[in-house]
């Protein structure tokens, strides 16, 4: 994530400021997702950049998973609290839409945590023909009950083997 | 930001009002949907649309002022999205007609409008949901078939506005026709009318009679308590 941010603005900030930005990025990235607290914002892939501003504050770029995701405001509040706690006097969080968030932005570690929490992770890289494994018993016969579930990013499935219903984070 | 200016304000208002008003209609299903999964699905779709409306209306001006303080004649949504929910089949056919159009339109606008590039992925799920239900209802029981056919015919005149200037007549018609035929439904004869008495005025601020009651409900809190916040 920091790599992407630094690649966007090569050499703009002096070395020490860049180090501080990376530090703050790690801090903001460690904030848990309000709806899926097993994941951090960095693992979810929604934190795009942290920049120091001339007045000593910080500007954070956050991208929503879904346009209407109601968790964005809570994420912004939590990031502001985390950075203020680290001594940043002014924090502004900006929502950016480009490039659009994709489930491919979820890290491998994030996918493992989702599965451990009983949520089938999204399939990566457009391999939508792969079966969705039941997060409990790993069976592959898991028909969709509904394309929509408790949050905007989930769909509801049921495992034909162990009969348990479960959420699958749908690919977008 | 300069690329966003490539889409003019009328277009932003039209797309934003479509999303806002359909979101409100779908939210009316809360507590009334036929099964729990559909309760959740329609609310999810409404939430996606509300998110899109907020971004689009914010690009056109102040989102709250635009949503809560405009008079009926200032809204630019197509008449299709303001039509009452009717029964479940009626809502599903409205979803089919609209989401096929919205997905195509967002695809067209994606290079110019970051919101469109993002929302097109959400809309694909809405369209998929509407297509699946159209198949199940059209190809289901005699009663579900009959009700769905009634909805197909009743809403058809309102689709003329979707395929107007800047619209996508050929592709829209081909996709909707394929789904209706696969569901065993009869496609109304001829292309959607573009000059019928009611259809075609939404983008110019002319709306159907039920729209006034929708606005009264949607705006009453803000008008009764100006500046109210949570």
mmCIF file of N, CA, C and O in Angstrom, chain B residues 151-217:
data_model
loop_
_atom_site.group_PDB
_atom_site.id
_atom_site.type_symbol
_atom_site.label_atom_id
_atom_site.label_comp_id
_atom_site.label_asym_id
_atom_site.label_seq_id
_atom_site.Cartn_x
_atom_site.Cartn_y
_atom_site.Cartn_z
ATOM 1 N N UNK B 151 -47.133 -6.689 -15.398
ATOM 2 C CA UNK B 151 -46.132 -5.661 -15.070
ATOM 3 C C UNK B 151 -45.322 -5.262 -16.307
ATOM 4 O O UNK B 151 -45.052 -4.074 -16.537
ATOM 5 N N UNK B 152 -44.958 -6.272 -17.109
ATOM 6 C CA UNK B 152 -44.196 -6.005 -18.337
ATOM 7 C C UNK B 152 -44.972 -5.027 -19.220
ATOM 8 O O UNK B 152 -44.419 -4.054 -19.735
ATOM 9 N N UNK B 153 -46.274 -5.276 -19.360
ATOM 10 C CA UNK B 153 -47.099 -4.430 -20.232
ATOM 11 C C UNK B 153 -47.336 -3.048 -19.621
ATOM 12 O O UNK B 153 -47.278 -2.030 -20.306
ATOM 13 N N UNK B 154 -47.601 -3.033 -18.306
ATOM 14 C CA UNK B 154 -47.948 -1.757 -17.661
ATOM 15 C C UNK B 154 -46.771 -0.784 -17.645
ATOM 16 O O UNK B 154 -46.954 0.430 -17.762
ATOM 17 N N UNK B 155 -45.562 -1.308 -17.484
ATOM 18 C CA UNK B 155 -44.396 -0.426 -17.364
ATOM 19 C C UNK B 155 -43.744 -0.115 -18.712
ATOM 20 O O UNK B 155 -42.896 0.771 -18.803
ATOM 21 N N UNK B 156 -44.137 -0.864 -19.740
ATOM 22 C CA UNK B 156 -43.489 -0.706 -21.045
ATOM 23 C C UNK B 156 -43.522 0.741 -21.562
ATOM 24 O O UNK B 156 -42.492 1.249 -22.043
ATOM 25 N N UNK B 157 -44.664 1.447 -21.456
ATOM 26 C CA UNK B 157 -44.684 2.816 -21.982
ATOM 27 C C UNK B 157 -43.652 3.735 -21.320
ATOM 28 O O UNK B 157 -43.209 4.700 -21.941
ATOM 29 N N UNK B 158 -43.287 3.418 -20.075
ATOM 30 C CA UNK B 158 -42.335 4.293 -19.371
ATOM 31 C C UNK B 158 -40.889 4.044 -19.774
ATOM 32 O O UNK B 158 -39.995 4.754 -19.324
ATOM 33 N N UNK B 159 -40.645 3.023 -20.573
ATOM 34 C CA UNK B 159 -39.268 2.743 -20.974
ATOM 35 C C UNK B 159 -38.861 3.558 -22.183
ATOM 36 O O UNK B 159 -37.677 3.614 -22.505
ATOM 37 N N UNK B 160 -39.846 4.182 -22.861
ATOM 38 C CA UNK B 160 -39.496 5.000 -24.014
ATOM 39 C C UNK B 160 -38.520 6.099 -23.646
ATOM 40 O O UNK B 160 -37.625 6.444 -24.413
ATOM 41 N N UNK B 161 -38.677 6.602 -22.422
ATOM 42 C CA UNK B 161 -37.820 7.691 -21.963
ATOM 43 C C UNK B 161 -36.368 7.245 -21.790
ATOM 44 O O UNK B 161 -35.438 8.030 -21.941
ATOM 45 N N UNK B 162 -36.164 5.962 -21.448
ATOM 46 C CA UNK B 162 -34.806 5.445 -21.272
ATOM 47 C C UNK B 162 -34.053 5.420 -22.593
ATOM 48 O O UNK B 162 -32.841 5.559 -22.641
ATOM 49 N N UNK B 163 -34.783 5.182 -23.646
ATOM 50 C CA UNK B 163 -34.107 4.997 -24.925
ATOM 51 C C UNK B 163 -34.134 6.270 -25.758
ATOM 52 O O UNK B 163 -33.909 6.242 -26.952
ATOM 53 N N UNK B 164 -34.407 7.382 -25.112
ATOM 54 C CA UNK B 164 -34.426 8.664 -25.812
ATOM 55 C C UNK B 164 -33.025 9.152 -26.153
ATOM 56 O O UNK B 164 -32.091 8.365 -26.158
ATOM 57 N N UNK B 165 -32.881 10.439 -26.435
ATOM 58 C CA UNK B 165 -31.581 10.985 -26.823
ATOM 59 C C UNK B 165 -30.526 10.643 -25.776
ATOM 60 O O UNK B 165 -30.765 10.772 -24.584
ATOM 61 N N UNK B 166 -29.368 10.187 -26.218
ATOM 62 C CA UNK B 166 -28.314 9.796 -25.290
ATOM 63 C C UNK B 166 -28.541 8.416 -24.714
ATOM 64 O O UNK B 166 -27.742 7.915 -23.946
ATOM 65 N N UNK B 167 -29.654 7.808 -25.061
ATOM 66 C CA UNK B 167 -29.974 6.487 -24.537
ATOM 67 C C UNK B 167 -29.358 5.393 -25.377
ATOM 68 O O UNK B 167 -28.484 5.622 -26.195
ATOM 69 N N UNK B 168 -29.827 4.176 -25.151
ATOM 70 C CA UNK B 168 -29.213 3.027 -25.802
ATOM 71 C C UNK B 168 -30.308 2.130 -26.337
ATOM 72 O O UNK B 168 -30.535 1.038 -25.832
ATOM 73 N N UNK B 169 -31.043 2.576 -27.341
ATOM 74 C CA UNK B 169 -32.222 1.821 -27.764
ATOM 75 C C UNK B 169 -31.907 0.385 -28.151
ATOM 76 O O UNK B 169 -32.516 -0.539 -27.629
ATOM 77 N N UNK B 170 -30.936 0.180 -29.035
ATOM 78 C CA UNK B 170 -30.706 -1.160 -29.572
ATOM 79 C C UNK B 170 -30.276 -2.156 -28.525
ATOM 80 O O UNK B 170 -30.888 -3.212 -28.353
ATOM 81 N N UNK B 171 -29.230 -1.819 -27.784
ATOM 82 C CA UNK B 171 -28.678 -2.758 -26.812
ATOM 83 C C UNK B 171 -29.660 -3.023 -25.687
ATOM 84 O O UNK B 171 -29.802 -4.148 -25.216
ATOM 85 N N UNK B 172 -30.298 -1.967 -25.222
ATOM 86 C CA UNK B 172 -31.265 -2.125 -24.126
ATOM 87 C C UNK B 172 -32.390 -3.072 -24.548
ATOM 88 O O UNK B 172 -32.733 -4.011 -23.845
ATOM 89 N N UNK B 173 -32.914 -2.799 -25.729
ATOM 90 C CA UNK B 173 -34.024 -3.597 -26.231
ATOM 91 C C UNK B 173 -33.614 -5.062 -26.410
ATOM 92 O O UNK B 173 -34.356 -5.977 -26.053
ATOM 93 N N UNK B 174 -32.409 -5.274 -26.929
ATOM 94 C CA UNK B 174 -31.952 -6.647 -27.167
ATOM 95 C C UNK B 174 -31.839 -7.411 -25.850
ATOM 96 O O UNK B 174 -32.258 -8.570 -25.739
ATOM 97 N N UNK B 175 -31.271 -6.763 -24.834
ATOM 98 C CA UNK B 175 -31.067 -7.462 -23.556
ATOM 99 C C UNK B 175 -32.382 -7.741 -22.847
ATOM 100 O O UNK B 175 -32.594 -8.832 -22.320
ATOM 101 N N UNK B 176 -33.246 -6.731 -22.804
ATOM 102 C CA UNK B 176 -34.517 -6.917 -22.114
ATOM 103 C C UNK B 176 -35.358 -7.963 -22.844
ATOM 104 O O UNK B 176 -35.971 -8.842 -22.228
ATOM 105 N N UNK B 177 -35.363 -7.893 -24.170
ATOM 106 C CA UNK B 177 -36.123 -8.855 -24.966
ATOM 107 C C UNK B 177 -35.638 -10.282 -24.715
ATOM 108 O O UNK B 177 -36.446 -11.203 -24.535
ATOM 109 N N UNK B 178 -34.323 -10.459 -24.644
ATOM 110 C CA UNK B 178 -33.773 -11.807 -24.426
ATOM 111 C C UNK B 178 -34.229 -12.362 -23.079
ATOM 112 O O UNK B 178 -34.611 -13.532 -22.978
ATOM 113 N N UNK B 179 -34.211 -11.522 -22.053
ATOM 114 C CA UNK B 179 -34.611 -11.987 -20.724
ATOM 115 C C UNK B 179 -36.110 -12.307 -20.689
ATOM 116 O O UNK B 179 -36.522 -13.346 -20.165
ATOM 117 N N UNK B 180 -36.923 -11.422 -21.266
ATOM 118 C CA UNK B 180 -38.371 -11.664 -21.253
ATOM 119 C C UNK B 180 -38.707 -12.934 -22.017
ATOM 120 O O UNK B 180 -39.525 -13.750 -21.576
ATOM 121 N N UNK B 181 -38.085 -13.127 -23.169
ATOM 122 C CA UNK B 181 -38.362 -14.337 -23.959
ATOM 123 C C UNK B 181 -37.937 -15.580 -23.207
ATOM 124 O O UNK B 181 -38.662 -16.576 -23.167
ATOM 125 N N UNK B 182 -36.743 -15.537 -22.563
ATOM 126 C CA UNK B 182 -36.272 -16.708 -21.808
ATOM 127 C C UNK B 182 -37.224 -17.031 -20.658
ATOM 128 O O UNK B 182 -37.317 -18.179 -20.220
ATOM 129 N N UNK B 183 -37.930 -16.017 -20.174
ATOM 130 C CA UNK B 183 -38.872 -16.216 -19.065
ATOM 131 C C UNK B 183 -40.255 -16.623 -19.567
ATOM 132 O O UNK B 183 -41.178 -16.758 -18.762
ATOM 133 N N UNK B 184 -40.388 -16.791 -20.887
ATOM 134 C CA UNK B 184 -41.672 -17.183 -21.447
ATOM 135 C C UNK B 184 -42.683 -16.054 -21.475
ATOM 136 O O UNK B 184 -43.889 -16.288 -21.569
ATOM 137 N N UNK B 185 -42.219 -14.825 -21.395
ATOM 138 C CA UNK B 185 -43.108 -13.659 -21.386
ATOM 139 C C UNK B 185 -43.201 -13.072 -22.791
ATOM 140 O O UNK B 185 -42.287 -13.212 -23.606
ATOM 141 N N UNK B 186 -44.302 -12.403 -23.054
ATOM 142 C CA UNK B 186 -44.502 -11.779 -24.360
ATOM 143 C C UNK B 186 -43.945 -10.357 -24.333
ATOM 144 O O UNK B 186 -44.312 -9.565 -23.462
ATOM 145 N N UNK B 187 -43.065 -10.076 -25.269
ATOM 146 C CA UNK B 187 -42.511 -8.725 -25.369
ATOM 147 C C UNK B 187 -43.567 -7.843 -26.027
ATOM 148 O O UNK B 187 -44.092 -8.203 -27.084
ATOM 149 N N UNK B 188 -43.911 -6.713 -25.413
ATOM 150 C CA UNK B 188 -44.933 -5.850 -26.017
ATOM 151 C C UNK B 188 -44.575 -5.500 -27.458
ATOM 152 O O UNK B 188 -43.392 -5.344 -27.789
ATOM 153 N N UNK B 189 -45.606 -5.394 -28.290
ATOM 154 C CA UNK B 189 -45.367 -5.156 -29.712
ATOM 155 C C UNK B 189 -44.722 -3.794 -29.940
ATOM 156 O O UNK B 189 -45.116 -2.802 -29.331
ATOM 157 N N UNK B 190 -43.764 -3.765 -30.812
ATOM 158 C CA UNK B 190 -43.153 -2.503 -31.207
ATOM 159 C C UNK B 190 -42.171 -1.976 -30.179
ATOM 160 O O UNK B 190 -42.173 -2.403 -29.029
ATOM 161 N N UNK B 191 -41.329 -1.048 -30.588
ATOM 162 C CA UNK B 191 -40.379 -0.450 -29.644
ATOM 163 C C UNK B 191 -41.151 0.393 -28.629
ATOM 164 O O UNK B 191 -42.296 0.774 -28.878
ATOM 165 N N UNK B 192 -40.527 0.681 -27.492
ATOM 166 C CA UNK B 192 -41.212 1.496 -26.494
ATOM 167 C C UNK B 192 -41.610 2.841 -27.108
ATOM 168 O O UNK B 192 -40.812 3.461 -27.804
ATOM 169 N N UNK B 193 -42.840 3.280 -26.871
ATOM 170 C CA UNK B 193 -43.265 4.548 -27.452
ATOM 171 C C UNK B 193 -42.486 5.716 -26.843
ATOM 172 O O UNK B 193 -42.173 5.694 -25.669
ATOM 173 N N UNK B 194 -42.180 6.700 -27.651
ATOM 174 C CA UNK B 194 -41.429 7.843 -27.130
ATOM 175 C C UNK B 194 -42.282 9.095 -27.074
ATOM 176 O O UNK B 194 -41.828 10.126 -26.623
ATOM 177 N N UNK B 195 -43.493 9.003 -27.552
ATOM 178 C CA UNK B 195 -44.322 10.201 -27.564
ATOM 179 C C UNK B 195 -45.663 9.971 -26.884
ATOM 180 O O UNK B 195 -46.580 10.738 -27.060
ATOM 181 N N UNK B 196 -45.772 8.884 -26.096
ATOM 182 C CA UNK B 196 -47.030 8.627 -25.405
ATOM 183 C C UNK B 196 -47.331 9.771 -24.446
ATOM 184 O O UNK B 196 -46.439 10.502 -24.034
ATOM 185 N N UNK B 197 -48.573 9.888 -24.046
ATOM 186 C CA UNK B 197 -48.991 11.037 -23.233
ATOM 187 C C UNK B 197 -48.175 11.206 -21.972
ATOM 188 O O UNK B 197 -47.848 12.299 -21.575
ATOM 189 N N UNK B 198 -47.820 10.069 -21.337
ATOM 190 C CA UNK B 198 -47.186 10.178 -20.025
ATOM 191 C C UNK B 198 -45.683 10.052 -20.101
ATOM 192 O O UNK B 198 -44.965 10.660 -19.330
ATOM 193 N N UNK B 199 -45.199 9.212 -21.007
ATOM 194 C CA UNK B 199 -43.788 8.859 -20.969
ATOM 195 C C UNK B 199 -42.935 9.924 -21.632
ATOM 196 O O UNK B 199 -43.314 10.481 -22.655
ATOM 197 N N UNK B 200 -41.800 10.180 -21.059
ATOM 198 C CA UNK B 200 -40.826 11.028 -21.751
ATOM 199 C C UNK B 200 -40.632 12.387 -21.131
ATOM 200 O O UNK B 200 -39.773 13.138 -21.544
ATOM 201 N N UNK B 201 -41.417 12.730 -20.110
ATOM 202 C CA UNK B 201 -41.290 14.070 -19.559
ATOM 203 C C UNK B 201 -40.421 14.192 -18.324
ATOM 204 O O UNK B 201 -40.141 15.298 -17.882
ATOM 205 N N UNK B 202 -39.998 13.055 -17.765
ATOM 206 C CA UNK B 202 -39.287 13.098 -16.489
ATOM 207 C C UNK B 202 -38.040 13.967 -16.535
ATOM 208 O O UNK B 202 -37.786 14.750 -15.625
ATOM 209 N N UNK B 203 -37.283 13.825 -17.595
ATOM 210 C CA UNK B 203 -36.032 14.593 -17.709
ATOM 211 C C UNK B 203 -36.296 16.093 -17.859
ATOM 212 O O UNK B 203 -35.415 16.906 -17.661
ATOM 213 N N UNK B 204 -37.544 16.440 -18.233
ATOM 214 C CA UNK B 204 -37.895 17.869 -18.335
ATOM 215 C C UNK B 204 -38.657 18.331 -17.084
ATOM 216 O O UNK B 204 -39.143 19.468 -17.044
ATOM 217 N N UNK B 205 -38.789 17.461 -16.100
ATOM 218 C CA UNK B 205 -39.446 17.860 -14.858
ATOM 219 C C UNK B 205 -40.941 17.587 -14.819
ATOM 220 O O UNK B 205 -41.642 18.070 -13.940
ATOM 221 N N UNK B 206 -41.419 16.805 -15.785
ATOM 222 C CA UNK B 206 -42.845 16.453 -15.785
ATOM 223 C C UNK B 206 -42.977 15.059 -15.181
ATOM 224 O O UNK B 206 -42.322 14.117 -15.649
ATOM 225 N N UNK B 207 -43.784 14.945 -14.140
ATOM 226 C CA UNK B 207 -43.842 13.682 -13.408
ATOM 227 C C UNK B 207 -45.262 13.162 -13.297
ATOM 228 O O UNK B 207 -46.219 13.892 -13.519
ATOM 229 N N UNK B 208 -45.351 11.890 -12.916
ATOM 230 C CA UNK B 208 -46.669 11.263 -12.814
ATOM 231 C C UNK B 208 -47.267 11.556 -11.443
ATOM 232 O O UNK B 208 -46.561 11.945 -10.506
ATOM 233 N N UNK B 209 -48.560 11.328 -11.332
ATOM 234 C CA UNK B 209 -49.300 11.743 -10.146
ATOM 235 C C UNK B 209 -48.756 11.163 -8.826
ATOM 236 O O UNK B 209 -48.682 11.879 -7.834
ATOM 237 N N UNK B 210 -48.344 9.881 -8.782
ATOM 238 C CA UNK B 210 -47.869 9.355 -7.491
ATOM 239 C C UNK B 210 -46.559 9.992 -7.007
ATOM 240 O O UNK B 210 -46.191 9.825 -5.848
ATOM 241 N N UNK B 211 -45.869 10.715 -7.884
ATOM 242 C CA UNK B 211 -44.559 11.261 -7.497
ATOM 243 C C UNK B 211 -44.702 12.319 -6.403
ATOM 244 O O UNK B 211 -43.842 12.429 -5.516
ATOM 245 N N UNK B 212 -45.773 13.087 -6.439
ATOM 246 C CA UNK B 212 -45.987 14.119 -5.421
ATOM 247 C C UNK B 212 -46.073 13.522 -4.021
ATOM 248 O O UNK B 212 -45.503 14.057 -3.069
ATOM 249 N N UNK B 213 -46.760 12.381 -3.915
ATOM 250 C CA UNK B 213 -46.885 11.738 -2.596
ATOM 251 C C UNK B 213 -45.547 11.168 -2.141
ATOM 252 O O UNK B 213 -45.224 11.192 -0.956
ATOM 253 N N UNK B 214 -44.759 10.643 -3.107
ATOM 254 C CA UNK B 214 -43.424 10.150 -2.754
ATOM 255 C C UNK B 214 -42.592 11.292 -2.173
ATOM 256 O O UNK B 214 -41.951 11.154 -1.123
ATOM 257 N N UNK B 215 -42.603 12.439 -2.865
ATOM 258 C CA UNK B 215 -41.799 13.581 -2.401
ATOM 259 C C UNK B 215 -42.275 14.063 -1.033
ATOM 260 O O UNK B 215 -41.465 14.418 -0.170
ATOM 261 N N UNK B 216 -43.598 14.085 -0.839
ATOM 262 C CA UNK B 216 -44.137 14.557 0.441
ATOM 263 C C UNK B 216 -43.572 13.717 1.579
ATOM 264 O O UNK B 216 -43.165 14.241 2.621
ATOM 265 N N UNK B 217 -43.525 12.395 1.363
ATOM 266 C CA UNK B 217 -42.995 11.532 2.414
ATOM 267 C C UNK B 217 -41.488 11.704 2.576
ATOM 268 O O UNK B 217 -40.965 11.808 3.684
#
